[in-house]
mmCIF file with all atom_site columns, C-alpha atoms in Angstrom:
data_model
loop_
_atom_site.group_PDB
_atom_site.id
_atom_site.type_symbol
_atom_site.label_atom_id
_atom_site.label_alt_id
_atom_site.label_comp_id
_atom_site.label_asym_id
_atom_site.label_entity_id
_atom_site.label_seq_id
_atom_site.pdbx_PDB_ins_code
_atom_site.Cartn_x
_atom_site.Cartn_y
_atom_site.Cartn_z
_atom_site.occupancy
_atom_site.B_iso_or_equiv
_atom_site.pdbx_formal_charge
_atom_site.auth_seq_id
_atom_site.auth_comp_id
_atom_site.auth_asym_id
_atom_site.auth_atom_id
_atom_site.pdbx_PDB_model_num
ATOM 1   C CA . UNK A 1 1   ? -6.036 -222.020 -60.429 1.00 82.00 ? 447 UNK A CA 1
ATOM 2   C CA . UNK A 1 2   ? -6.702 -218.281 -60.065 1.00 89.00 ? 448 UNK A CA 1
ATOM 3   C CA . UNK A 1 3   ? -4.026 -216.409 -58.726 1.00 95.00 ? 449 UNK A CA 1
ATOM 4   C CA . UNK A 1 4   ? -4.824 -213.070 -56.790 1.00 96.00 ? 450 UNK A CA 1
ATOM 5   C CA . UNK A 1 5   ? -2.090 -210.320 -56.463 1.00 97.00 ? 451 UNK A CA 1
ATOM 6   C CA . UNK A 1 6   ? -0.751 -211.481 -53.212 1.00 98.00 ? 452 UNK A CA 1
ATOM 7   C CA . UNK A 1 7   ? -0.167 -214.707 -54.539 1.00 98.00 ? 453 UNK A CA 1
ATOM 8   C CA . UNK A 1 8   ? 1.234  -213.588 -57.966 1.00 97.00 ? 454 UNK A CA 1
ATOM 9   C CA . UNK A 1 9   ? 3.786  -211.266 -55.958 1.00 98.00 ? 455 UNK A CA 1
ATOM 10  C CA . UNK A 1 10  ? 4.831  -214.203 -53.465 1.00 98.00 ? 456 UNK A CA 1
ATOM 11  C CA . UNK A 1 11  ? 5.352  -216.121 -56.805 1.00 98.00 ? 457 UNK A CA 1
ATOM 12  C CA . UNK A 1 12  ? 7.348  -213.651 -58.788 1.00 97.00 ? 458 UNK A CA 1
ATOM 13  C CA . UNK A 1 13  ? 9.068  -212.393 -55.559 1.00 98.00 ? 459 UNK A CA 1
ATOM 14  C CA . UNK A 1 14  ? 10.236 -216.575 -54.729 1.00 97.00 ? 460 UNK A CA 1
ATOM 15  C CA . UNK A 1 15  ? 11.664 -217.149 -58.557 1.00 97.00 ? 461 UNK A CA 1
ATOM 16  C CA . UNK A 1 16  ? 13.675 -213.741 -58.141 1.00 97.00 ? 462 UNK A CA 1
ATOM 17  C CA . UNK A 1 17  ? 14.952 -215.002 -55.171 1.00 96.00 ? 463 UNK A CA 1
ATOM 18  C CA . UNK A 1 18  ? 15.461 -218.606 -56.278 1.00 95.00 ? 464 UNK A CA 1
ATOM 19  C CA . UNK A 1 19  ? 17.740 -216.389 -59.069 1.00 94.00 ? 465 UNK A CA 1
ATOM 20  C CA . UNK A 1 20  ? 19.779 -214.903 -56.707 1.00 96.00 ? 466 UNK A CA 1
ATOM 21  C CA . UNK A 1 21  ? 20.469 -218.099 -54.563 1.00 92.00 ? 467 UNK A CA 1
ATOM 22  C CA . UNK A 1 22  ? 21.633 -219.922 -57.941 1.00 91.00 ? 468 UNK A CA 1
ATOM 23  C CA . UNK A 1 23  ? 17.741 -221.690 -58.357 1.00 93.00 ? 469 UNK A CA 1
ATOM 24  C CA . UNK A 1 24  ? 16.041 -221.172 -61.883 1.00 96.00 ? 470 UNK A CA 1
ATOM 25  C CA . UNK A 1 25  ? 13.846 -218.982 -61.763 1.00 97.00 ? 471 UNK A CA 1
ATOM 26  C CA . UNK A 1 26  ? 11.149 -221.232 -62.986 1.00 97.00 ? 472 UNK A CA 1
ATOM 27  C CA . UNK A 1 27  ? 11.741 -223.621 -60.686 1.00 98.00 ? 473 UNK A CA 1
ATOM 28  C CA . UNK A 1 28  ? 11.232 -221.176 -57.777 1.00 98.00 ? 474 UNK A CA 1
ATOM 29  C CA . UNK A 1 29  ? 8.111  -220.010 -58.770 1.00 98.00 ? 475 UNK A CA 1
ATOM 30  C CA . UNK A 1 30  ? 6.804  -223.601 -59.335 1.00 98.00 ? 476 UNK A CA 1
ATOM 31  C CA . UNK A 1 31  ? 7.349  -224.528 -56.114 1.00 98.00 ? 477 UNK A CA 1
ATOM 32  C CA . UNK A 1 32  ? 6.097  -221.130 -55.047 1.00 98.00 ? 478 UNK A CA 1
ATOM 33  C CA . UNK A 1 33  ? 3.101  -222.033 -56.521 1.00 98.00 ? 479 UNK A CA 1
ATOM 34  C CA . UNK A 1 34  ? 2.995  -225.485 -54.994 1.00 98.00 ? 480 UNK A CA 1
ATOM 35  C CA . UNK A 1 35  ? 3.686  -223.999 -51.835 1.00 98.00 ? 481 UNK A CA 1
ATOM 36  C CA . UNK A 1 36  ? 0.559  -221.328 -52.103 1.00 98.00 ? 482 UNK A CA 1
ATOM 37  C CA . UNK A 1 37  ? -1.603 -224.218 -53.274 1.00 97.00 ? 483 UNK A CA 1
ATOM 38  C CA . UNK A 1 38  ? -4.175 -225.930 -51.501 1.00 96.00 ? 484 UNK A CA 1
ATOM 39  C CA . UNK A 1 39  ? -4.556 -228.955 -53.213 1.00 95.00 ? 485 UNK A CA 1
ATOM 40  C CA . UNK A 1 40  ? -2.128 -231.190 -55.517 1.00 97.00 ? 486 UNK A CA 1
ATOM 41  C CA . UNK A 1 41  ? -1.451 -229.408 -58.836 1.00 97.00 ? 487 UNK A CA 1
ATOM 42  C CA . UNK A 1 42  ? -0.910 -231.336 -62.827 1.00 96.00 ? 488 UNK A CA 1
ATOM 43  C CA . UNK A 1 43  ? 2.172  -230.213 -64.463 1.00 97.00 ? 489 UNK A CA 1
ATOM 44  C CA . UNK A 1 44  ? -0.353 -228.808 -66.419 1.00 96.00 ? 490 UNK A CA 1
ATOM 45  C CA . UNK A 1 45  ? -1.926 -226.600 -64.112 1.00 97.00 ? 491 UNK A CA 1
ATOM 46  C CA . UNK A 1 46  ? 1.044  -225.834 -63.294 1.00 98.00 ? 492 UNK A CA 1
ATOM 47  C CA . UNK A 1 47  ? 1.929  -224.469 -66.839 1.00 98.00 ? 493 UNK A CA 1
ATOM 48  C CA . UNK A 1 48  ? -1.449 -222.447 -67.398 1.00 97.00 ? 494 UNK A CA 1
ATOM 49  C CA . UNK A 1 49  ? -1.011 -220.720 -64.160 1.00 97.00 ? 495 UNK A CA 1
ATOM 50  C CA . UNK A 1 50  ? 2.395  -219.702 -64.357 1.00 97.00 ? 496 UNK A CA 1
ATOM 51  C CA . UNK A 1 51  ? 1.999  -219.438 -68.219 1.00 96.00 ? 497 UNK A CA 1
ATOM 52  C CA . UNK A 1 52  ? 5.156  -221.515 -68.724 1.00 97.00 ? 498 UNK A CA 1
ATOM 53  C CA . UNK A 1 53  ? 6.073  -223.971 -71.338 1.00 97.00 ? 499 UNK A CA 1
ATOM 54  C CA . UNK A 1 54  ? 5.259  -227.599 -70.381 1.00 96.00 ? 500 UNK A CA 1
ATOM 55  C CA . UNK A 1 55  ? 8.539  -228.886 -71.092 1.00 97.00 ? 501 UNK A CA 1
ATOM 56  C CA . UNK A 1 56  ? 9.757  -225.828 -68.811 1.00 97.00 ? 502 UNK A CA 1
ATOM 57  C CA . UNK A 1 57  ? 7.443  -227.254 -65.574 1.00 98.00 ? 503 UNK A CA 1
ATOM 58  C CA . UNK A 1 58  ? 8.642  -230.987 -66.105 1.00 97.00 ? 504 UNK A CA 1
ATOM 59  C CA . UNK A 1 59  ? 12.113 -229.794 -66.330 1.00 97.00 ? 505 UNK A CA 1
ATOM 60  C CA . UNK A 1 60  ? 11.248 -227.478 -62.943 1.00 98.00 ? 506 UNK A CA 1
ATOM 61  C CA . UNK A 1 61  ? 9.472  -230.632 -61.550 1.00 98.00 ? 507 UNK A CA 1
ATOM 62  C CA . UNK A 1 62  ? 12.178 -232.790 -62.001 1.00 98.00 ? 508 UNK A CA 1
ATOM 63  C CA . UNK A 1 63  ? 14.667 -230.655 -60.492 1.00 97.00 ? 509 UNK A CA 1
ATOM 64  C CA . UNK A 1 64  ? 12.259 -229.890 -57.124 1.00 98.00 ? 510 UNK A CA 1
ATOM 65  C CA . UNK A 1 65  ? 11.655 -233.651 -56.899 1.00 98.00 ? 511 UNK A CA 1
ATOM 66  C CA . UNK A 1 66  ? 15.720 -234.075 -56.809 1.00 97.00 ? 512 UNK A CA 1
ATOM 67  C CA . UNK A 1 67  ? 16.042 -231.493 -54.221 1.00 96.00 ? 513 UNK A CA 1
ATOM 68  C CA . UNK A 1 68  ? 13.292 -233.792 -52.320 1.00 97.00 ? 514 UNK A CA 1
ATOM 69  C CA . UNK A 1 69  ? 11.338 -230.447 -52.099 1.00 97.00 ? 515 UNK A CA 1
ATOM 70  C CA . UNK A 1 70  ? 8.048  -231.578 -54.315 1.00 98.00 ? 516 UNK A CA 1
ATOM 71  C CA . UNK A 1 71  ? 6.524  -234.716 -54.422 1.00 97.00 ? 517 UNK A CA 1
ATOM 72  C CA . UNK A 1 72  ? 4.495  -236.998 -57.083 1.00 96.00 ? 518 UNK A CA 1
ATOM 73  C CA . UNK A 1 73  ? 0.773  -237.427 -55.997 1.00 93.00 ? 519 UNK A CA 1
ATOM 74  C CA . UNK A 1 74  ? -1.146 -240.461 -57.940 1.00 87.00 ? 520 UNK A CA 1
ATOM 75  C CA . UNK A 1 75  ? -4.854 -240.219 -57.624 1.00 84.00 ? 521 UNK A CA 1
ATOM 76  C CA . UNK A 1 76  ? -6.800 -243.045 -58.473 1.00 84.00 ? 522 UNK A CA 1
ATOM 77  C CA . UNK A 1 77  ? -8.532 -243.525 -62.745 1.00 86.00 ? 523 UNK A CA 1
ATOM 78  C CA . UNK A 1 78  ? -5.800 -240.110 -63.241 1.00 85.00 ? 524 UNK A CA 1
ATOM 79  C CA . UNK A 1 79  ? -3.206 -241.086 -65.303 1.00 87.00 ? 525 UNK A CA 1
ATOM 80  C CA . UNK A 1 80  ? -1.374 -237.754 -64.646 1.00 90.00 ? 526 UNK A CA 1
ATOM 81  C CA . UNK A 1 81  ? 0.280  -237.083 -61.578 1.00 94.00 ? 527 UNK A CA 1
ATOM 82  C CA . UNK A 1 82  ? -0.489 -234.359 -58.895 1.00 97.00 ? 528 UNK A CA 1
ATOM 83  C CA . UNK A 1 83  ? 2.763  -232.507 -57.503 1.00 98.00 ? 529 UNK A CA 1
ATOM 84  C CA . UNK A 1 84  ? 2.892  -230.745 -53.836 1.00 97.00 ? 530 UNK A CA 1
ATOM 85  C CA . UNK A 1 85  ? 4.921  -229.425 -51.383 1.00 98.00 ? 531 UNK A CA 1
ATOM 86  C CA . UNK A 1 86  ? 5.214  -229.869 -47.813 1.00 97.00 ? 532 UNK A CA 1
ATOM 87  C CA . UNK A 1 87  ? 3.510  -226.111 -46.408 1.00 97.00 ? 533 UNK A CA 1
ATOM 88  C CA . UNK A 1 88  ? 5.619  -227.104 -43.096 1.00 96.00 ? 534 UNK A CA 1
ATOM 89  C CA . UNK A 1 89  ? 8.300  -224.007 -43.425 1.00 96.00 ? 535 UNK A CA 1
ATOM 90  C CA . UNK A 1 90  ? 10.530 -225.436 -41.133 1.00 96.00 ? 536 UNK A CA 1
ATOM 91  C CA . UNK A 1 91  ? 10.644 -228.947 -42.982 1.00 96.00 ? 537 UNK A CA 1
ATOM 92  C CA . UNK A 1 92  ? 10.877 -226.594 -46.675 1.00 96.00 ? 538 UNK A CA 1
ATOM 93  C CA . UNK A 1 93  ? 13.868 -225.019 -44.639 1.00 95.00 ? 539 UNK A CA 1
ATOM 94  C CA . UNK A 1 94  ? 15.578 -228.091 -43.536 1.00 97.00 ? 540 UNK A CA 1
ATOM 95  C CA . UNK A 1 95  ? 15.316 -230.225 -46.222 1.00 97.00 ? 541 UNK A CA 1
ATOM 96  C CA . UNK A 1 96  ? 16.834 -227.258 -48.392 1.00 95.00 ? 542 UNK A CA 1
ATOM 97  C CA . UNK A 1 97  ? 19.730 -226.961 -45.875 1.00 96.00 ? 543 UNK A CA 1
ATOM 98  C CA . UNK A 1 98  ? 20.112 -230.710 -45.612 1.00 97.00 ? 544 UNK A CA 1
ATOM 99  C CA . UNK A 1 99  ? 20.361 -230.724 -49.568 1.00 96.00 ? 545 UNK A CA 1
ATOM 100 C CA . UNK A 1 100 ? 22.838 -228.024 -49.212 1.00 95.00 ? 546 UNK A CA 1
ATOM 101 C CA . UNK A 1 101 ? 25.017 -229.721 -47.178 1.00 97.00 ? 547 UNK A CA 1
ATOM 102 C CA . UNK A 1 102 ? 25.039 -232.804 -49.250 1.00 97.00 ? 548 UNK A CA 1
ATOM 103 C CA . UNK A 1 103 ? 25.863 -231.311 -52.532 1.00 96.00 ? 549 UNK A CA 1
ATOM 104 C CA . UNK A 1 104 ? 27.820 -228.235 -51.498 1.00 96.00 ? 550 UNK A CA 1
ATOM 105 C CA . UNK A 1 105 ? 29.463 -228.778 -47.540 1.00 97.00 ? 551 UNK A CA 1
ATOM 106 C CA . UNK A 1 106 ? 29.870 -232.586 -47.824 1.00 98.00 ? 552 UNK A CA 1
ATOM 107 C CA . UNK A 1 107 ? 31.871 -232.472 -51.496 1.00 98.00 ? 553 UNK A CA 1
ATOM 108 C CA . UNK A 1 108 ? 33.785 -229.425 -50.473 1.00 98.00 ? 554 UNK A CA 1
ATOM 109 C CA . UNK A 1 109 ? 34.961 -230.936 -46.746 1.00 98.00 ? 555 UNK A CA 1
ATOM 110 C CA . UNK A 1 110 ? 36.426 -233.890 -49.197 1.00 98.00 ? 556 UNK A CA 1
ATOM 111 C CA . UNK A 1 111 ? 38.425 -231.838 -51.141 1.00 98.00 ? 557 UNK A CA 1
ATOM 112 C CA . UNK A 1 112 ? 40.003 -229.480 -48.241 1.00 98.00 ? 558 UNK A CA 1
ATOM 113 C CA . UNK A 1 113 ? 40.959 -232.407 -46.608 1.00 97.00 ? 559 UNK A CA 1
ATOM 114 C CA . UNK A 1 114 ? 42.508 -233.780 -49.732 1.00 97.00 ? 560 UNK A CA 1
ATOM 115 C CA . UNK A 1 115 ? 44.427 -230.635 -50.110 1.00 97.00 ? 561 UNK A CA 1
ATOM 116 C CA . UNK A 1 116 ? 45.390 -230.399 -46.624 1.00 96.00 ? 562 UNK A CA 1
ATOM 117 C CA . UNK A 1 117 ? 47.102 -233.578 -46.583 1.00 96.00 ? 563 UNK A CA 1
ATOM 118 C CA . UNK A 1 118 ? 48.489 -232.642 -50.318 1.00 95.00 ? 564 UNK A CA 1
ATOM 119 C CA . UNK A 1 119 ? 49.529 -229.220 -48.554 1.00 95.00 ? 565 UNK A CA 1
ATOM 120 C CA . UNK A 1 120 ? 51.365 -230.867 -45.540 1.00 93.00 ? 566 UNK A CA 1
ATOM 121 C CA . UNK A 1 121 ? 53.369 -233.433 -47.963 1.00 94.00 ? 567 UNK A CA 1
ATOM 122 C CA . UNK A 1 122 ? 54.566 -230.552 -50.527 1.00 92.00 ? 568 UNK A CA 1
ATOM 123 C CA . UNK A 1 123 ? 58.032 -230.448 -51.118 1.00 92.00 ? 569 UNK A CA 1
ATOM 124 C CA . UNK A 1 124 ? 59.175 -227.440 -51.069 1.00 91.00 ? 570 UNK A CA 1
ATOM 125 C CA . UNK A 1 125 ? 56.586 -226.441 -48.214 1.00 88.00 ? 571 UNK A CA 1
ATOM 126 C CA . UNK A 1 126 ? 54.408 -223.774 -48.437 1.00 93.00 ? 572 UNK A CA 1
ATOM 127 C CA . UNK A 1 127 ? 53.636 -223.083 -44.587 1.00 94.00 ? 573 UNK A CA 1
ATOM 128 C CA . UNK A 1 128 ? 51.368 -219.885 -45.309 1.00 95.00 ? 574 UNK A CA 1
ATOM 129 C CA . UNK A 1 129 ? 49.430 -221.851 -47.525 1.00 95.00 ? 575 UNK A CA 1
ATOM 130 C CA . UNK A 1 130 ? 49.017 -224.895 -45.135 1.00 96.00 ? 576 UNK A CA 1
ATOM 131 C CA . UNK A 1 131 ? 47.803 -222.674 -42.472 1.00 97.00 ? 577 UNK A CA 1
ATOM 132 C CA . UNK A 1 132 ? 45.225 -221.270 -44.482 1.00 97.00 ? 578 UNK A CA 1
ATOM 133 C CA . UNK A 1 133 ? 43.981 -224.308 -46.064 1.00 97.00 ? 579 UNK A CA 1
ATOM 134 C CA . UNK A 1 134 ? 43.928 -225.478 -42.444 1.00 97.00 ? 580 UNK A CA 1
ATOM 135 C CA . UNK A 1 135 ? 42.157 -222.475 -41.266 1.00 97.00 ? 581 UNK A CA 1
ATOM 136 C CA . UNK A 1 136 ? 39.246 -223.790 -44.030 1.00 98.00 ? 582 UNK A CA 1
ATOM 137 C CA . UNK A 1 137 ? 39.355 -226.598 -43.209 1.00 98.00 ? 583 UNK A CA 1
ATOM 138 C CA . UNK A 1 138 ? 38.599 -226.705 -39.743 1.00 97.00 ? 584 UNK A CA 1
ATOM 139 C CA . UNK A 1 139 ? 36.218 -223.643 -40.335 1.00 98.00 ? 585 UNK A CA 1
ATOM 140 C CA . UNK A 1 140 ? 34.339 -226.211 -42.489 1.00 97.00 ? 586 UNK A CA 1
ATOM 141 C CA . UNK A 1 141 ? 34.646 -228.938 -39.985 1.00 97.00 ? 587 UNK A CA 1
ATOM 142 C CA . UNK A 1 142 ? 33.112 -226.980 -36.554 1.00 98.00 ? 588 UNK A CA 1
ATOM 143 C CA . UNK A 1 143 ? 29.968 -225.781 -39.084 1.00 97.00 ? 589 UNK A CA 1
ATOM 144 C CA . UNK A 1 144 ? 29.504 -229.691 -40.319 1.00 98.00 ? 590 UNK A CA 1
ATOM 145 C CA . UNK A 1 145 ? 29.698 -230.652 -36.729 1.00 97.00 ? 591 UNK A CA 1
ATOM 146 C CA . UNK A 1 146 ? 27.428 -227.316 -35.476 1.00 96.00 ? 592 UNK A CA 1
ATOM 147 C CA . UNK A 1 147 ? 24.837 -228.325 -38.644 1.00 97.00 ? 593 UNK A CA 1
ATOM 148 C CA . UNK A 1 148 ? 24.609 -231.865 -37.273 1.00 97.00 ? 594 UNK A CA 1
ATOM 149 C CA . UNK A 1 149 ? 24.011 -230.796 -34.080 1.00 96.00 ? 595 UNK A CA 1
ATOM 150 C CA . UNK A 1 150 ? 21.402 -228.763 -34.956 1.00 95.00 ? 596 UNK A CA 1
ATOM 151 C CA . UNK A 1 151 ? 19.749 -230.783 -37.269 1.00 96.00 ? 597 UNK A CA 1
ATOM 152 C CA . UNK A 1 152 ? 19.715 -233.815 -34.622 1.00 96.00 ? 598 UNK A CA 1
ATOM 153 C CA . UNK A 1 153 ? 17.175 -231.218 -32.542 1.00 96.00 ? 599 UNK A CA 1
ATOM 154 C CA . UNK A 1 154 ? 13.926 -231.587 -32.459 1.00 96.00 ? 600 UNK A CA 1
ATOM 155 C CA . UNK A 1 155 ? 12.046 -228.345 -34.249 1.00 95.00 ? 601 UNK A CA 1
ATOM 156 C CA . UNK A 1 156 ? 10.304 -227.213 -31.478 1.00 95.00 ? 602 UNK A CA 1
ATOM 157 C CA . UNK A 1 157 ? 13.762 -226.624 -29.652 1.00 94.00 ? 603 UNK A CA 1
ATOM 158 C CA . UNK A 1 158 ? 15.188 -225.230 -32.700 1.00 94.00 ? 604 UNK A CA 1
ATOM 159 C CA . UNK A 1 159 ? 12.397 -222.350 -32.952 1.00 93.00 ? 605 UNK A CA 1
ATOM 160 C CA . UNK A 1 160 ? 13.020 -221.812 -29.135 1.00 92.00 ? 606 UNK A CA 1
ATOM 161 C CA . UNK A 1 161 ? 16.775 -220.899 -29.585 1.00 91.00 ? 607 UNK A CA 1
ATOM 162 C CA . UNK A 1 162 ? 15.929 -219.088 -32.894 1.00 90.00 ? 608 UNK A CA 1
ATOM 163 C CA . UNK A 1 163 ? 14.085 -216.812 -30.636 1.00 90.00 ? 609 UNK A CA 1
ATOM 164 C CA . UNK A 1 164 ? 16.425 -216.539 -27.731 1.00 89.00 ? 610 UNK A CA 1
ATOM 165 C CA . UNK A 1 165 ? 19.014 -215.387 -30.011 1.00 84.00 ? 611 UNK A CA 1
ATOM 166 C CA . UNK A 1 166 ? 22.020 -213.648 -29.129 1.00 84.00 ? 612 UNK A CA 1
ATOM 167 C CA . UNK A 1 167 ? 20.466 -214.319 -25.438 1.00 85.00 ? 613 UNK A CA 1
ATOM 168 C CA . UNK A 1 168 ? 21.688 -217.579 -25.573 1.00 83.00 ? 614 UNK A CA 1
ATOM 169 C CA . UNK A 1 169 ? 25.414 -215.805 -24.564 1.00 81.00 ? 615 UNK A CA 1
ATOM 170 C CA . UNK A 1 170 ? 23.775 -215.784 -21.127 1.00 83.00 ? 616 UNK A CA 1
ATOM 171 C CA . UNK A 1 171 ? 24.315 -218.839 -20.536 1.00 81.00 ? 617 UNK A CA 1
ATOM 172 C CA . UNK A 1 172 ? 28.047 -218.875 -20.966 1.00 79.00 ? 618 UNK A CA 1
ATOM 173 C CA . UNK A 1 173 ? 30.624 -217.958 -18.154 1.00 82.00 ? 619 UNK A CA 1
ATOM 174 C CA . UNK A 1 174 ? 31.054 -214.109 -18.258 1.00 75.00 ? 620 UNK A CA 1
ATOM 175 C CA . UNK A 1 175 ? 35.035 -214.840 -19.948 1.00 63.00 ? 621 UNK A CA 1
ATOM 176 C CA . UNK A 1 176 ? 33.853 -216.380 -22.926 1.00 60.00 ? 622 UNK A CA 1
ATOM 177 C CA . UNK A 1 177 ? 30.889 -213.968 -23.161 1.00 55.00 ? 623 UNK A CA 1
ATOM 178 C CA . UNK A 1 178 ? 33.659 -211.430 -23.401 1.00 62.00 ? 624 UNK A CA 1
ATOM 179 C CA . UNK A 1 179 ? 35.874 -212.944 -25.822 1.00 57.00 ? 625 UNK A CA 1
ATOM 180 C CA . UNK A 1 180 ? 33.168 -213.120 -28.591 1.00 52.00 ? 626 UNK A CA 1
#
């Protein structure tokens, strides 16, 4: 696959920010790349254009395939699989949020409830550090329960309030408008 300098910037630009948001760096610009490509790509495709190691793009592969961000294309007399991407943004974004949640949100509501009832139970009590675990905690909670919501619209609904914004304050009554 050729790769023209828009293309190679998007690429290199994706795997530094897949580095800052704790992603390998590989695996961000392989799913760059699937992202930027029009049809299916081999693993190794995958590994001339990006001039990675093979082993490196199944590893990358693997990893995108756990996030449920790339998916295994079989094409008929090919022995090899194809691998793609949705080019949906909004699905790329929510599945990456809904993985989020999962593996980050979901394990760390268990353990501040955990520690909240721990924290409650303590003996000698420790009422500053109830409150804050508390405070987390239910900071935790009202996100879970605002990223369900959410997530339960439909995406044309979800674009519409992206773009109304902070506009959205309208609707409140004016005291609660001035409270936050």
């Amino acid at each position: 696959m050729a790769i023209t300098p828009s293309m190679n910037e998007f690429i290199l630009h994706w795997g530094e920010m897949g580095a800052r948001w704790g992603i390998n760096r590989t695996v961000a610009q392989v799913h760059a790349l699937l992202y930027l490509s029009d049809d299916p790509l081999t693993a190794e495709e995958i590994s001339d254009t990006l001039a990675v190691a093979r082993s490196n793009v199944s590893t990358s592969l693997r990893e995108l395939q756990n996030w449920d961000l790339v998916h295994a294309v079989p094409r008929l007399g090919d022995r090899r699989d194809r691998f793609h991407t949705t080019h949906d943004v909004w699905q790329l974004f929510l599945t990456v949020i809904d993985q989020r949640v999962e593996r980050e949100v979901l394990p760390t509501l268990a353990v501040l409830r955990r520690c909240a009832a721990n924290a409650r139970s303590e003996k000698p009590a420790h009422p500053s550090v109830t409150q804050r675990i508390l405070a987390m905690q239910a900071f935790f909670e009202e996100g879970h329960t605002w990223y369900r919501n959410m997530r339960a619209l439909p995406v044309a609904m979800l674009r519409t309030l992206m773009h109304i914004g902070p506009g959205i304050t309208r609707l409140l009554p004016e005291r609660k408008r001035r409270i936050a």
